[in-house]
Coordinates of C-alpha atoms and ligand atoms in Angstrom, one line a residue:
X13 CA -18.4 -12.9 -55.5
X14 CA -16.7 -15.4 -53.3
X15 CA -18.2 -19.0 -52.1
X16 CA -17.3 -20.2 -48.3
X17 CA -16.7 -23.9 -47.5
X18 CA -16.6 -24.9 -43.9
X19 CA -15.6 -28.2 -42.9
X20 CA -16.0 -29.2 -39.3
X21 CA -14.2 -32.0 -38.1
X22 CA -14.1 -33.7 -35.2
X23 CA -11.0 -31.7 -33.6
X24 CA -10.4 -29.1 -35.8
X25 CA -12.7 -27.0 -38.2
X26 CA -11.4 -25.7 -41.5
X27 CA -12.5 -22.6 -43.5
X28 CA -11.5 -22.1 -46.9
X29 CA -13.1 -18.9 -49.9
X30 CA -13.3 -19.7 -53.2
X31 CA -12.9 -16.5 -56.2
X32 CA -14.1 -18.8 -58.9
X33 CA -10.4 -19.2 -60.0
X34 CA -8.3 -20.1 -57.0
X35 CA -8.7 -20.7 -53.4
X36 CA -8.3 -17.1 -51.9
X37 CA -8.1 -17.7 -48.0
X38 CA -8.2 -20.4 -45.2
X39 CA -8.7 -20.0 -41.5
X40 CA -9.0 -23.2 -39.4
X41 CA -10.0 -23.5 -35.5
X42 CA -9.9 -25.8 -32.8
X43 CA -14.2 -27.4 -32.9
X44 CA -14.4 -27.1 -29.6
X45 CA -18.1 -27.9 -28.0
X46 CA -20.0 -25.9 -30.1
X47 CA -19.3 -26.5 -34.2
X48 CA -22.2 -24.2 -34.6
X49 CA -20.1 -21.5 -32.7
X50 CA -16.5 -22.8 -34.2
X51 CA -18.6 -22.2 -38.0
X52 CA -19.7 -18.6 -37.0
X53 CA -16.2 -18.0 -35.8
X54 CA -15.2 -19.1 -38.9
X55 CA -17.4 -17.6 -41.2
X56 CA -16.9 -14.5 -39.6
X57 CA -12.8 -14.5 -39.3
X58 CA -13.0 -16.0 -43.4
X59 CA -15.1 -12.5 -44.2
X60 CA -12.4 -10.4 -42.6
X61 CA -9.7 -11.9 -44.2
X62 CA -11.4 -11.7 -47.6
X63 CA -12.5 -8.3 -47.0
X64 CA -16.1 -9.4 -48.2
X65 CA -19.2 -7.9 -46.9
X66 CA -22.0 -10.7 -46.7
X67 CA -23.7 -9.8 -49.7
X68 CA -21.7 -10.8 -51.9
X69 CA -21.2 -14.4 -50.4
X70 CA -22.7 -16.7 -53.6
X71 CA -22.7 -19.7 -51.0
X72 CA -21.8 -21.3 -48.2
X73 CA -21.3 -25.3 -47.9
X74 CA -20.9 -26.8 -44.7
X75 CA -18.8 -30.5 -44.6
X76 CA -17.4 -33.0 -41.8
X77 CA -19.4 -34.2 -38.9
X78 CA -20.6 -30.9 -37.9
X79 CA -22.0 -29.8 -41.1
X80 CA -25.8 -30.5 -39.7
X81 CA -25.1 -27.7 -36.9
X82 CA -24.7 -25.5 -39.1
X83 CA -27.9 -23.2 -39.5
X84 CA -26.5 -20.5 -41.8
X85 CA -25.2 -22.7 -44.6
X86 CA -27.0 -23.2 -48.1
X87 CA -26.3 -26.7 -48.1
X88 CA -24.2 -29.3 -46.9
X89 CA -22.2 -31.9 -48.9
X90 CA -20.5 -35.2 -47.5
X91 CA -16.7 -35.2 -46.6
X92 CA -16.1 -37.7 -48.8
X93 CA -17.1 -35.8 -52.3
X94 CA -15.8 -32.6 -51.0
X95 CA -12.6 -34.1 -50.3
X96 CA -13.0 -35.4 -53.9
X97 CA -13.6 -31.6 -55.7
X98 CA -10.5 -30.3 -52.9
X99 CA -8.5 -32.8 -54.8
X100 CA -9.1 -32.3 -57.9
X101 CA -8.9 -28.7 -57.8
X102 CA -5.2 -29.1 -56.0
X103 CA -4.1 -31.8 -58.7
X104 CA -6.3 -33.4 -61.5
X105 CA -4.0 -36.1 -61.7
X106 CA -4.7 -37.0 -58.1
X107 CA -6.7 -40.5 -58.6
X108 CA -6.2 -41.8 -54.6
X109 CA -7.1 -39.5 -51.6
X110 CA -5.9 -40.7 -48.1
X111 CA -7.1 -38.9 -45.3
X112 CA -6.5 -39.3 -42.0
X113 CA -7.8 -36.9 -39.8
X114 CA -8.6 -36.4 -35.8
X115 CA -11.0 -39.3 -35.3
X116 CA -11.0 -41.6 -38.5
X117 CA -9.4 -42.0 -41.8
X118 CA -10.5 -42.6 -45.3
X119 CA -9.1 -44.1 -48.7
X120 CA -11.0 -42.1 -51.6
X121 CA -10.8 -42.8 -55.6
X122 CA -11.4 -40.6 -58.1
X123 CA -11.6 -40.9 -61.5
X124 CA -10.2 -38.3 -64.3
X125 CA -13.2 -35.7 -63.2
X126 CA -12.8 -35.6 -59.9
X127 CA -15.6 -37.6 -58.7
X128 CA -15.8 -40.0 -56.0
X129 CA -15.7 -43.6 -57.8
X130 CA -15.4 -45.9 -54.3
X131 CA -14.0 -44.7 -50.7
X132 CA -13.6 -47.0 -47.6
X133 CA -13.8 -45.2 -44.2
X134 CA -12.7 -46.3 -40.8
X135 CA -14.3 -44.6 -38.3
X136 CA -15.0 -47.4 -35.6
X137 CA -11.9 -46.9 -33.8
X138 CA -9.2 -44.5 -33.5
X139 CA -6.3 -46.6 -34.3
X140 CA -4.3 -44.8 -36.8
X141 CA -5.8 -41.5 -36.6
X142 CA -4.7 -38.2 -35.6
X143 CA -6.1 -39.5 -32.0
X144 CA -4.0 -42.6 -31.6
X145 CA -1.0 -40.1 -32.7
X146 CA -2.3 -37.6 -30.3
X147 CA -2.5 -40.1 -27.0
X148 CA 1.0 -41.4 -27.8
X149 CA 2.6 -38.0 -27.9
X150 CA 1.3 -37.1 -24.5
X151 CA 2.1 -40.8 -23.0
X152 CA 5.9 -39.4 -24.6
X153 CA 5.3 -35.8 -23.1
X154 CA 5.7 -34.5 -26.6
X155 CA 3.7 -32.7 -29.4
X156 CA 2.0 -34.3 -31.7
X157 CA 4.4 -31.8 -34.0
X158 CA 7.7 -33.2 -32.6
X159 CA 6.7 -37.2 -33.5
X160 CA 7.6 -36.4 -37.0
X161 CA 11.3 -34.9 -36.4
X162 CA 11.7 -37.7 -33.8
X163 CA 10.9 -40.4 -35.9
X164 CA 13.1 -39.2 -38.4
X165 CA 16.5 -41.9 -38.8
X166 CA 15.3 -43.7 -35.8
X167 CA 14.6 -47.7 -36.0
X168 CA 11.1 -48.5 -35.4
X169 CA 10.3 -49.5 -31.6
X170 CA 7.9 -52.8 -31.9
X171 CA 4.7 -51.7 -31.0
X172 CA 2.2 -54.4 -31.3
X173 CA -1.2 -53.5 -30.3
X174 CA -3.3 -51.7 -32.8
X175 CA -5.5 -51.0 -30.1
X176 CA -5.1 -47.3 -28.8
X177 CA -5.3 -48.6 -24.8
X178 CA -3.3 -51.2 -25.4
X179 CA -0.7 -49.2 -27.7
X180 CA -0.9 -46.8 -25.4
X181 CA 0.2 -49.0 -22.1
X182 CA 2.7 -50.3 -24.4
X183 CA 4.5 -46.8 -24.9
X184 CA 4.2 -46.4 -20.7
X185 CA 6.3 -49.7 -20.4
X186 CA 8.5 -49.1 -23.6
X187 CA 9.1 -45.7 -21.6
X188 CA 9.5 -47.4 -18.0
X189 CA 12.6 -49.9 -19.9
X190 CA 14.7 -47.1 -21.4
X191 CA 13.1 -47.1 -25.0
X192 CA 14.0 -43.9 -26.5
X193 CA 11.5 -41.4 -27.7
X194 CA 12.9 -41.7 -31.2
X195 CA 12.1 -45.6 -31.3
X196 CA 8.9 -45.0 -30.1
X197 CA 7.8 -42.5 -32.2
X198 CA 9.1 -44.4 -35.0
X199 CA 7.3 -47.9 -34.1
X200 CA 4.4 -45.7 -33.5
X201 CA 4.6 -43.9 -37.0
X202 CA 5.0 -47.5 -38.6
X203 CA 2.4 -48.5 -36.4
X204 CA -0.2 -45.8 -38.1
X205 CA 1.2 -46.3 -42.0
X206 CA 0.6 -50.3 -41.8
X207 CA -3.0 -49.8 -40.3
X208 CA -3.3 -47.1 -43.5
X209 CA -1.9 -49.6 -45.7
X210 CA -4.3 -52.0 -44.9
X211 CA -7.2 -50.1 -45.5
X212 CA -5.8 -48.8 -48.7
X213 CA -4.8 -52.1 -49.6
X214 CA -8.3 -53.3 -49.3
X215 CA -9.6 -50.8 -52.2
X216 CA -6.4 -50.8 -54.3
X217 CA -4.1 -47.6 -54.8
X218 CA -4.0 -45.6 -58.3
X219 CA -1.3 -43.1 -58.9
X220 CA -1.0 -40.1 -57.9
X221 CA -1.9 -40.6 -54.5
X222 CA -2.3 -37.7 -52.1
X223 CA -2.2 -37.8 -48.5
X224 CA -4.7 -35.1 -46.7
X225 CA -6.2 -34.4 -42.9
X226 CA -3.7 -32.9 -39.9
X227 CA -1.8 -36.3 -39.7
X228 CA -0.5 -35.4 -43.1
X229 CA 1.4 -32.6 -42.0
X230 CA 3.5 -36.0 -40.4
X231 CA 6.2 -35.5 -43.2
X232 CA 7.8 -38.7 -42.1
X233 CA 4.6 -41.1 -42.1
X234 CA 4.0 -39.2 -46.0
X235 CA 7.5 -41.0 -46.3
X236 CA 6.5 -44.4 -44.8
X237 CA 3.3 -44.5 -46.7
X238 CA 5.1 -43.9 -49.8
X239 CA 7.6 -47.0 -49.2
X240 CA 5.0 -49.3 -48.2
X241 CA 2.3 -48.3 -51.4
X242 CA 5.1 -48.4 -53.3
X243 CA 4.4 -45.2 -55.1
X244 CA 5.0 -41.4 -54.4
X245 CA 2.7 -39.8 -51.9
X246 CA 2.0 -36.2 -52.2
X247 CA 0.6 -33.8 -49.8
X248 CA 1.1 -29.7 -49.3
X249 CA 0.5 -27.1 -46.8
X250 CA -3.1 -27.3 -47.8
X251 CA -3.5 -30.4 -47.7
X252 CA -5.5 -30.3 -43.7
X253 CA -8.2 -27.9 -45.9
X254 CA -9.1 -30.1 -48.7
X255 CA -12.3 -30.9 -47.5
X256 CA -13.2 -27.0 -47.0
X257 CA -11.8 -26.4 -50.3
X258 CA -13.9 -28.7 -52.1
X259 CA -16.9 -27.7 -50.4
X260 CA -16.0 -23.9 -51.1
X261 CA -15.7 -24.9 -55.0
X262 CA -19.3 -26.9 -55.3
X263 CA -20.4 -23.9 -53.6
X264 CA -19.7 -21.7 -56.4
X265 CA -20.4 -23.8 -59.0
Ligands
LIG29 P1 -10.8 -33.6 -38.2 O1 -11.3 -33.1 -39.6 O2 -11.3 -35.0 -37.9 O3 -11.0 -32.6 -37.1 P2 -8.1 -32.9 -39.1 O4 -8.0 -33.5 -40.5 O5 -8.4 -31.5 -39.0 O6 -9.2 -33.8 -38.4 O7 -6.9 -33.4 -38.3 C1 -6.8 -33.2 -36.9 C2 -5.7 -34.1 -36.4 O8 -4.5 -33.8 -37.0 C3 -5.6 -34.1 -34.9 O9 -5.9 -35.3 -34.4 C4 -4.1 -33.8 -34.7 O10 -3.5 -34.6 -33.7 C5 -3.5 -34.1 -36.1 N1 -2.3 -33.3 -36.3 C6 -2.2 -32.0 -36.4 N2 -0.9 -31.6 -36.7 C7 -0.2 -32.8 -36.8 C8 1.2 -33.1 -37.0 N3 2.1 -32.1 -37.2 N4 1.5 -34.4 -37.0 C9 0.6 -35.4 -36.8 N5 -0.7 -35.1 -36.6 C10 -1.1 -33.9 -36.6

């Protein structure tokens, strides 16, 4: 028997099976319009990888902001204390979750269990989310992939504005007077770890600290983060499924 979790977020939606021991396969597609459609997709690519027929599906938990499309779950379970199970299952010793994903980010602490003992969300604007990264890259005609390597040994272009309109006409005229793209993308990088650090500043940081959602696969910001908090930041190639994985494991249980 395997359980499902399916996380759909606002850009991307994550699928991860659970075996009762370990986490046995992840799929993840673009949302799209539909997350009802994007959690069939994904329930249905999830089964083929797994090689599971249906019937022998214990549960599916559906997570993120689509979760209430989703008509063929057996329940559906917050973000917030999925991320929390995801963690815990990845590390024990994880204490602080940072997630920063397409459209908001999150500061999550656990305590030695795994549950959620106090989180602080911001999902009123998109400054330093995966969107504020994602607008930048295209004012830069660049990936959102490429902002990590270009950051890398570059000194930080100022960028002001934590506004995404206003960062963003920033970048056009830092562009227009010659700034390179490595500047940029550094001051832009800074520009997303100190709006983190202030969020996790305002609930207070416990070791170990582990840095989830797409942004994290920025290996440079992982770096910033962990210079500013003052303390190692983990992540891993998993890290963009924690929220699927957690959901997948209070499914079985
Ligand atoms: P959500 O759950 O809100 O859909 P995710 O946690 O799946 O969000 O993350 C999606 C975000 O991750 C997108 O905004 C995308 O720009 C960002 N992202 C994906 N890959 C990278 C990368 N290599 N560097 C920085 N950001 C990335």
């Amino acid at each position: 028997m395997i359980s499902i979790g399916i996380d759909v977020g606002s850009v991307a939606a994550k699928a991860a099976a659970y075996d009762g021991e370990k986490i046995i396969a992840t799929a993840i597609l673009p949302t799209g319009w539909s997350p009802k459609a994007v959690g069939e997709q994904l329930l249905a690519e999830i089964l083929h990888k797994t090689r599971t027929p249906k019937e022998k599906v214990k549960s599916i938990v559906g997570t993120g902001y689509g979760r209430v499309s989703l008509s063929f779950i057996d329940k559906n379970i917050t973000e917030i204390t999925c991320h929390g199970k995801g963690a815990y299952y990845l590390d024990p010793k994880i204490r602080t979750v940072i997630d920063i994903g397409g459209q908001d980010s999150k500061v999550i602490k656990l305590d030695e269990g795994g549950q959620v003992v106090d989180f602080l969300m911001n999902d009123k604007c998109a400054a330093g989310t995966g969107r504020f990264l994602q607008v930048m890259a295209n004012a830069l005609a660049v990936d959102v992939g490429d902002l990590s390597r270009l950051a890398t040994g570059a000194e930080p272009a100022n960028i002001s504005s934590m506004c995404t309109v206003f960062a963003e006409s920033e970048v056009v005229s830092l562009v227009a007077e010659g700034s390179s793209k490595e500047t940029i993308a550094s001051g832009l990088l800074h520009s997303v770890c100190n709006k983190t650090y202030s969020l996790a500043s305002k609930i207070g940081v416990e070791d170990k600290v582990f840095f989830s959602g797409g942004v994290s696969r920025n290996q440079k910001l992982g770096e910033l983060l962990s210079h500013k908090l003052g303390t190692e930041v983990i992540s891993s190639k998993e890290s963009q499924y924690l929220g699927a994985i957690g959901a997948a494991i209070i499914g079985y249980r």
